[in-house]
Amino acid sequence: MREKYDVVVVGAGPAGSMAARAAAREGASVLLFDKRRELGVPVQCGEALNEDVLKELDIRPDSRWALSKTNAVKLVSPSGIEVRIAERKIVGKIGYILDRKIFDKYLTTLAAKGGADIMVGTLVDGLILEDGKPQGVRVRGVNGRLEVRAEVIIAADGVGSRVARWAGLNTYLKLDDIETGVQFQMVGINFESPSMMEYYFGNKIAPGGYCWVFPKGEDMANVGLGILGSRAERRPIEYLRDFVARMPSLSKGKIIEINAGGVPVGGPIKQTVKDNLLVVGDAARQVNALTGGGIDSAMQAGNIAGEVAAKAVAEGDTSEKRLSEYEKRWRELMGKRLERYLRAKNVLVSLTDDDLDRLAKALSEVKFDKISLTDMLRVLIKAHPKLFWKLKGLM
């Protein structure tokens, strides 16, 4: 390890590892820090990922971490009305249910093999600031207390990003902007299809969110929920235990792991760039506010951040103006999509259980050949004109 690097990345999740990999690929010297001694632990997501981002970033699915393929979705309303959607085309959209404990390490391995240095078990506990501009980081961990200087720092340290806050960016979260997720990994359960992701809605089972069942093998699945704390009357794990107990396919299963975490659902932060600093992934709130999923956007944003940082260092200009290329590129790639998901989330949480049942009934009478929010909205607006003003902003 050197005393100075071109790029320092804080956090070795999907965003940070992709940033480190991309920056090293562009010729920068890179150091990637993570406070955990074991990457991928604890798991704090449903572990679902579509294949598009893997193709885009030239990552071949590996059976060690891509545990099952998915190409169908089942949505269940509060009263039990089912909506089924499947990719029926010859070349349909495929997703994967991951083992994040292996997947995250795999991505970090790609960064290491690409030339990045890695330090795990090392907490970044401060920025080196000169004239208000980040010039490096202060860390403590298995190698003691150190200072490392860098031309660019990439903050990939999660939803509670301290690095972004230390740099002066507004990372404030309102109670309605964060969901609490709890998940059981269960064995000995039954589900309809190992390729079908199941979602259950209702203000009684998951206020302000939903429950999910994601298959991970013949009789194993991730069973979880996300709820808004501002609407919950009990602890999230109590809602989840009740959901499992009510489901015949789950109630006899065994819980072998419990995970929990916070998911930002208030849309991206307004500014993700400052002099010598970029913010990526959950730290930048680059998350699908409707589903809470963020692995794909984190990987994409991290890749862009690494490329921009390395090129800026090579040009000798790491000013906010030069680094704003990152902000422009990620917003062009996913900004409108994330805004749309945020509007969809706000609509969803405004609906009563009766509204959800009416919408599910309208959708259940239509055969969908592809997983498309736009197609679903067209059906809903036609079936329920009174909901037009709520739904039209999602088209």
Coordinates of C-alpha atoms in Angstrom, one line a residue:
M1 CA 0.0 0.0 0.0
R2 CA 1.2 3.5 -0.9
E3 CA 0.7 6.8 0.9
K4 CA -1.0 8.3 -2.2
Y5 CA -3.3 6.9 -4.9
D6 CA -5.0 8.4 -7.9
V7 CA -8.4 7.1 -6.7
V8 CA -9.6 5.9 -3.2
V9 CA -12.9 4.1 -3.1
V10 CA -14.7 3.8 0.2
G11 CA -17.0 0.7 0.4
A12 CA -16.6 -2.6 -1.4
G13 CA -20.3 -3.2 -2.3
P14 CA -21.3 -3.5 -6.0
A15 CA -21.0 0.2 -6.6
G16 CA -17.5 0.5 -5.0
S17 CA -16.1 -2.6 -6.6
M18 CA -17.3 -1.6 -10.0
A19 CA -15.8 1.9 -9.5
A20 CA -12.5 0.4 -8.4
R21 CA -12.5 -2.0 -11.4
A22 CA -13.3 0.7 -13.9
A23 CA -10.7 3.2 -12.5
A24 CA -8.0 0.6 -12.5
R25 CA -8.9 -0.5 -16.1
E26 CA -8.4 3.2 -17.2
G27 CA -4.9 3.1 -15.7
A28 CA -5.4 4.8 -12.4
S29 CA -3.8 3.6 -9.1
V30 CA -6.7 2.6 -6.9
L31 CA -7.2 1.6 -3.3
L32 CA -10.5 0.2 -2.2
F33 CA -11.4 0.2 1.5
D34 CA -14.1 -1.7 3.4
K35 CA -14.8 -1.8 7.1
R36 CA -16.0 -5.4 7.0
R37 CA -13.5 -8.2 7.4
E38 CA -15.8 -10.4 5.3
L39 CA -17.4 -8.8 2.2
G40 CA -21.0 -9.5 1.4
V41 CA -21.9 -9.9 5.1
P42 CA -24.4 -9.0 6.4
V43 CA -26.8 -9.4 3.4
Q44 CA -29.2 -6.4 3.3
C45 CA -31.3 -7.0 0.1
G46 CA -33.6 -9.5 -1.6
E47 CA -30.7 -10.5 -3.8
A48 CA -32.5 -10.1 -7.1
L49 CA -30.7 -8.8 -10.2
N50 CA -31.6 -8.7 -13.9
E51 CA -29.2 -10.0 -16.5
D52 CA -29.0 -6.7 -18.5
V53 CA -26.5 -5.1 -16.2
L54 CA -24.2 -8.2 -16.3
K55 CA -24.1 -8.1 -20.1
E56 CA -23.5 -4.3 -20.1
L57 CA -20.6 -4.7 -17.7
D58 CA -19.2 -7.8 -19.3
I59 CA -19.7 -10.0 -16.3
R60 CA -20.5 -13.7 -17.1
P61 CA -23.1 -15.3 -14.7
D62 CA -21.4 -17.8 -12.4
S63 CA -23.4 -20.7 -10.8
R64 CA -21.6 -20.0 -7.6
W65 CA -23.5 -16.8 -7.1
A66 CA -26.3 -16.8 -9.7
L67 CA -28.4 -19.4 -7.8
S68 CA -31.6 -19.4 -9.8
K69 CA -33.0 -17.9 -13.0
T70 CA -36.2 -15.9 -13.0
N71 CA -38.5 -14.9 -15.8
A72 CA -41.9 -14.6 -14.3
V73 CA -43.6 -12.5 -11.6
K74 CA -46.7 -13.1 -9.5
L75 CA -48.4 -10.1 -7.8
V76 CA -50.9 -10.8 -5.1
S77 CA -53.4 -8.2 -3.8
P78 CA -54.6 -7.9 -0.2
S79 CA -57.7 -10.1 -0.8
G80 CA -55.6 -12.7 -2.8
I81 CA -56.2 -11.7 -6.4
E82 CA -53.3 -12.9 -8.5
V83 CA -51.7 -11.1 -11.4
R84 CA -49.2 -13.2 -13.4
I85 CA -46.6 -11.8 -15.8
A86 CA -44.1 -13.8 -17.7
E87 CA -41.6 -13.2 -20.5
R88 CA -43.0 -15.5 -23.1
K89 CA -40.9 -14.4 -26.1
I90 CA -38.1 -16.6 -27.4
V91 CA -35.6 -14.1 -26.0
G92 CA -37.2 -13.0 -22.8
K93 CA -35.8 -11.0 -19.9
I94 CA -34.0 -13.2 -17.4
G95 CA -33.1 -12.3 -13.8
Y96 CA -31.1 -14.0 -11.2
I97 CA -31.5 -14.6 -7.5
L98 CA -28.0 -14.1 -6.1
D99 CA -25.9 -15.3 -3.2
R100 CA -24.6 -11.8 -2.2
K101 CA -22.0 -13.3 0.1
I102 CA -20.3 -14.8 -2.9
F103 CA -21.3 -12.1 -5.5
D104 CA -19.9 -9.2 -3.6
K105 CA -16.6 -10.9 -3.1
Y106 CA -16.6 -11.9 -6.8
L107 CA -17.0 -8.2 -7.9
T108 CA -14.2 -7.2 -5.5
T109 CA -12.0 -9.9 -7.0
L110 CA -12.6 -8.5 -10.4
A111 CA -11.4 -5.1 -9.1
A112 CA -8.3 -6.7 -7.5
K113 CA -7.4 -8.7 -10.7
G114 CA -7.9 -5.5 -12.6
G115 CA -5.1 -3.8 -10.6
A116 CA -6.9 -2.2 -7.6
D117 CA -5.4 -2.6 -4.1
I118 CA -7.9 -3.8 -1.4
M119 CA -8.0 -3.2 2.3
V120 CA -10.7 -5.0 4.3
G121 CA -11.3 -4.7 8.0
T122 CA -10.4 -1.0 7.7
L123 CA -12.8 1.8 8.7
V124 CA -12.6 5.2 7.0
D125 CA -13.3 7.6 9.9
G126 CA -12.4 10.9 8.4
L127 CA -11.5 13.0 5.4
I128 CA -8.4 15.0 4.9
L129 CA -9.7 18.4 4.0
E130 CA -7.6 21.3 2.7
D131 CA -9.4 24.6 1.8
G132 CA -12.6 22.6 2.2
K133 CA -11.6 20.1 -0.5
P134 CA -11.1 16.4 0.1
Q135 CA -7.4 15.4 -0.3
G136 CA -7.5 11.9 1.2
V137 CA -8.9 9.8 4.0
R138 CA -8.0 8.8 7.6
V139 CA -8.5 5.2 8.4
R140 CA -8.1 2.7 11.2
G141 CA -8.2 -1.1 11.1
V142 CA -6.1 -4.2 11.0
N143 CA -3.0 -2.2 10.0
G144 CA -3.5 0.5 12.7
R145 CA -4.3 4.1 12.0
L146 CA -3.2 5.5 8.6
E147 CA -3.7 8.5 6.3
V148 CA -3.9 7.9 2.6
R149 CA -4.0 10.8 0.1
A150 CA -5.9 10.7 -3.2
E151 CA -6.7 12.8 -6.2
V152 CA -10.3 11.6 -6.2
I153 CA -12.4 9.9 -3.5
I154 CA -15.4 7.8 -4.5
A155 CA -17.9 7.5 -1.7
A156 CA -19.6 4.1 -1.9
D157 CA -20.2 3.7 1.8
G158 CA -24.0 3.0 1.7
V159 CA -27.2 4.7 2.7
G160 CA -25.7 6.3 5.8
S161 CA -22.7 7.7 3.8
R162 CA -20.5 9.6 6.2
V163 CA -18.0 10.4 3.5
A164 CA -20.6 12.4 1.5
R165 CA -21.7 14.2 4.7
W166 CA -18.2 15.1 5.7
A167 CA -17.7 16.6 2.3
G168 CA -20.6 18.9 2.8
L169 CA -23.3 17.2 0.7
N170 CA -26.9 17.0 1.9
T171 CA -27.7 13.4 2.8
Y172 CA -30.6 14.1 5.1
L173 CA -33.4 11.4 5.0
K174 CA -37.0 11.9 6.1
L175 CA -38.8 9.1 7.8
D176 CA -40.9 8.5 4.6
D177 CA -37.8 8.3 2.5
I178 CA -36.4 5.1 4.0
E179 CA -37.9 1.6 4.3
T180 CA -36.9 -1.0 6.8
G181 CA -36.3 -4.4 5.2
V182 CA -36.3 -7.7 7.1
Q183 CA -35.6 -11.1 5.3
F184 CA -35.6 -14.7 6.3
Q185 CA -33.7 -17.2 4.3
M186 CA -35.9 -20.3 4.6
V187 CA -35.6 -24.0 3.6
G188 CA -38.2 -26.7 3.5
I189 CA -40.8 -24.5 1.8
N190 CA -43.0 -24.9 -1.3
F191 CA -43.5 -22.5 -4.1
E192 CA -45.2 -22.6 -7.4
S193 CA -42.2 -22.2 -9.7
P194 CA -38.5 -21.8 -9.0
S195 CA -38.4 -19.2 -11.8
M196 CA -41.2 -17.0 -10.4
M197 CA -40.7 -14.0 -8.1
E198 CA -43.7 -13.5 -5.8
Y199 CA -44.9 -10.1 -4.4
Y200 CA -47.6 -9.6 -1.9
F201 CA -49.3 -6.3 -1.2
G202 CA -51.5 -4.9 1.6
N203 CA -51.4 -2.2 4.2
K204 CA -52.0 -4.8 6.9
I205 CA -49.2 -7.2 5.9
A206 CA -46.6 -4.6 4.8
P207 CA -47.7 -1.0 5.4
G208 CA -46.1 1.3 2.8
G209 CA -44.3 -1.6 1.1
Y210 CA -44.7 -5.3 0.2
C211 CA -43.6 -8.8 1.0
W212 CA -41.6 -11.0 -1.4
V213 CA -40.7 -14.6 -2.0
F214 CA -37.6 -15.1 -4.2
P215 CA -36.7 -18.8 -4.9
K216 CA -33.0 -19.8 -4.4
G217 CA -33.3 -23.5 -5.2
E218 CA -35.7 -26.4 -5.0
D219 CA -37.0 -25.7 -1.5
M220 CA -35.1 -22.6 -0.5
A221 CA -36.1 -18.9 -0.8
N222 CA -35.6 -15.4 0.5
V223 CA -38.8 -14.4 2.2
G224 CA -38.9 -10.7 3.2
L225 CA -40.7 -7.4 3.4
G226 CA -40.0 -3.7 3.3
I227 CA -42.2 -1.3 5.2
L228 CA -42.3 2.4 5.9
G229 CA -41.5 3.2 9.5
S230 CA -43.8 6.1 9.4
R231 CA -46.8 3.7 8.8
A232 CA -45.8 0.7 10.9
E233 CA -47.5 -0.1 14.2
R234 CA -45.2 -3.0 15.1
R235 CA -41.6 -4.1 14.5
P236 CA -40.9 -5.2 10.9
I237 CA -39.9 -8.7 12.0
E238 CA -43.4 -9.1 13.6
Y239 CA -45.1 -8.3 10.3
L240 CA -42.8 -10.8 8.6
R241 CA -43.4 -13.6 11.1
D242 CA -47.2 -13.1 10.7
F243 CA -46.9 -13.2 6.9
V244 CA -45.0 -16.5 7.0
A245 CA -47.4 -18.0 9.5
R246 CA -50.4 -17.2 7.3
M247 CA -48.8 -18.7 4.1
P248 CA -49.3 -22.5 3.8
S249 CA -46.4 -22.8 1.5
L250 CA -44.1 -21.1 4.0
S251 CA -45.4 -21.9 7.5
K252 CA -43.7 -25.3 7.8
G253 CA -40.3 -24.0 6.5
K254 CA -37.3 -23.4 8.7
I255 CA -35.5 -20.1 9.1
I256 CA -31.7 -20.5 8.6
E257 CA -30.8 -16.8 8.4
I258 CA -32.2 -13.4 9.3
N259 CA -31.1 -10.2 7.7
A260 CA -32.2 -6.6 8.0
G261 CA -31.3 -3.2 6.8
G262 CA -32.5 0.3 5.7
V263 CA -33.4 1.0 2.0
P264 CA -33.5 4.6 0.7
V265 CA -36.7 5.2 -1.3
G266 CA -36.8 9.0 -1.5
G267 CA -35.0 9.3 -4.8
P268 CA -31.3 10.3 -5.5
I269 CA -29.6 13.1 -3.6
K270 CA -29.5 16.3 -5.5
Q271 CA -25.7 16.5 -5.9
T272 CA -23.3 13.6 -6.3
V273 CA -20.2 15.5 -7.3
K274 CA -17.8 18.0 -5.5
D275 CA -14.2 18.9 -6.0
N276 CA -12.2 15.6 -5.8
L277 CA -15.3 13.6 -4.8
L278 CA -18.0 11.4 -6.4
V279 CA -20.9 9.6 -4.6
V280 CA -22.3 6.3 -5.9
G281 CA -24.8 3.6 -5.2
D282 CA -26.9 3.7 -2.0
A283 CA -24.8 6.6 -0.8
A284 CA -26.2 8.6 -3.7
R285 CA -29.6 7.0 -3.2
Q286 CA -29.5 5.5 -6.8
V287 CA -32.2 3.0 -5.8
N288 CA -35.5 1.9 -7.4
A289 CA -37.9 3.5 -4.9
L290 CA -40.8 1.3 -6.0
T291 CA -39.0 -2.1 -5.4
G292 CA -36.1 -1.0 -3.2
G293 CA -33.7 -2.7 -5.7
G294 CA -30.4 -1.0 -6.3
I295 CA -27.7 -3.5 -7.3
D296 CA -28.0 -2.8 -11.0
S297 CA -28.0 1.0 -10.8
A298 CA -25.2 0.9 -8.2
M299 CA -23.0 -1.2 -10.6
Q300 CA -23.7 1.1 -13.5
A301 CA -23.1 4.3 -11.6
G302 CA -19.9 2.8 -10.0
N303 CA -18.6 1.9 -13.5
I304 CA -19.2 5.4 -14.7
A305 CA -17.6 7.0 -11.6
G306 CA -14.5 4.9 -12.0
E307 CA -14.1 5.8 -15.6
V308 CA -14.6 9.6 -15.0
A309 CA -12.3 9.7 -12.0
A310 CA -9.4 8.0 -13.8
K311 CA -9.7 10.2 -16.8
A312 CA -9.9 13.3 -14.7
V313 CA -6.8 12.3 -12.8
A314 CA -5.0 11.6 -16.1
E315 CA -6.0 15.1 -17.3
G316 CA -4.8 16.8 -14.1
D317 CA -8.2 18.2 -13.4
T318 CA -10.4 16.8 -10.6
S319 CA -12.5 19.9 -10.1
E320 CA -16.3 19.6 -9.6
K321 CA -16.7 21.0 -13.1
R322 CA -14.6 18.2 -14.7
L323 CA -16.1 15.5 -12.5
S324 CA -19.6 16.6 -13.3
E325 CA -19.4 14.3 -16.3
Y326 CA -20.2 11.6 -13.9
E327 CA -23.4 13.3 -12.8
K328 CA -24.4 14.0 -16.3
R329 CA -23.8 10.5 -17.5
W330 CA -25.5 8.6 -14.7
R331 CA -28.6 10.9 -14.8
E332 CA -28.9 10.4 -18.5
L333 CA -28.7 6.7 -18.1
M334 CA -31.0 6.2 -15.2
G335 CA -32.3 9.5 -13.8
K336 CA -35.7 9.5 -15.6
R337 CA -36.2 5.9 -14.7
L338 CA -35.5 6.5 -11.0
E339 CA -37.8 9.5 -11.0
R340 CA -40.6 7.4 -12.5
Y341 CA -40.1 4.7 -9.9
L342 CA -40.3 7.3 -7.2
R343 CA -43.6 8.6 -8.5
A344 CA -44.8 5.0 -8.8
K345 CA -43.9 4.4 -5.1
N346 CA -45.7 7.5 -4.0
V347 CA -48.8 6.4 -5.9
L348 CA -48.6 2.9 -4.4
V349 CA -48.4 4.1 -0.8
S350 CA -51.4 6.3 -1.4
L351 CA -53.7 3.4 -2.4
T352 CA -56.0 1.7 0.0
D353 CA -56.3 -2.1 0.1
D354 CA -59.6 -1.7 -1.8
D355 CA -57.8 0.3 -4.5
L356 CA -55.2 -2.5 -4.8
D357 CA -57.8 -5.2 -5.1
R358 CA -59.6 -3.3 -7.9
L359 CA -56.4 -2.7 -9.8
A360 CA -55.4 -6.4 -9.4
K361 CA -58.8 -7.5 -10.7
A362 CA -58.3 -5.4 -13.8
L363 CA -54.8 -6.7 -14.4
S364 CA -55.7 -10.4 -13.7
E365 CA -58.0 -10.4 -16.7
V366 CA -55.2 -9.5 -19.1
K367 CA -52.5 -11.9 -20.4
F368 CA -49.1 -10.1 -20.3
D369 CA -46.3 -11.5 -22.4
K370 CA -43.6 -9.3 -20.9
I371 CA -42.8 -7.6 -17.6
S372 CA -43.7 -4.0 -18.5
L373 CA -44.9 -1.3 -16.1
T374 CA -46.1 0.8 -19.0
D375 CA -48.4 -2.0 -20.4
M376 CA -49.8 -2.5 -16.9
L377 CA -50.5 1.2 -16.5
R378 CA -52.4 1.4 -19.8
V379 CA -54.7 -1.4 -18.6
L380 CA -55.2 0.2 -15.2
I381 CA -56.1 3.7 -16.6
K382 CA -58.5 2.2 -19.0
A383 CA -60.2 0.0 -16.3
H384 CA -60.3 2.8 -13.7
P385 CA -60.6 6.3 -15.2
K386 CA -61.0 7.7 -11.7
L387 CA -57.4 6.8 -10.9
F388 CA -56.2 8.5 -14.1
W389 CA -54.8 11.5 -12.2
K390 CA -52.9 9.4 -9.8
L391 CA -51.5 7.1 -12.5
K392 CA -51.0 9.4 -15.5
G393 CA -47.7 10.7 -14.2
L394 CA -46.2 7.2 -14.5
M395 CA -46.8 6.8 -18.2

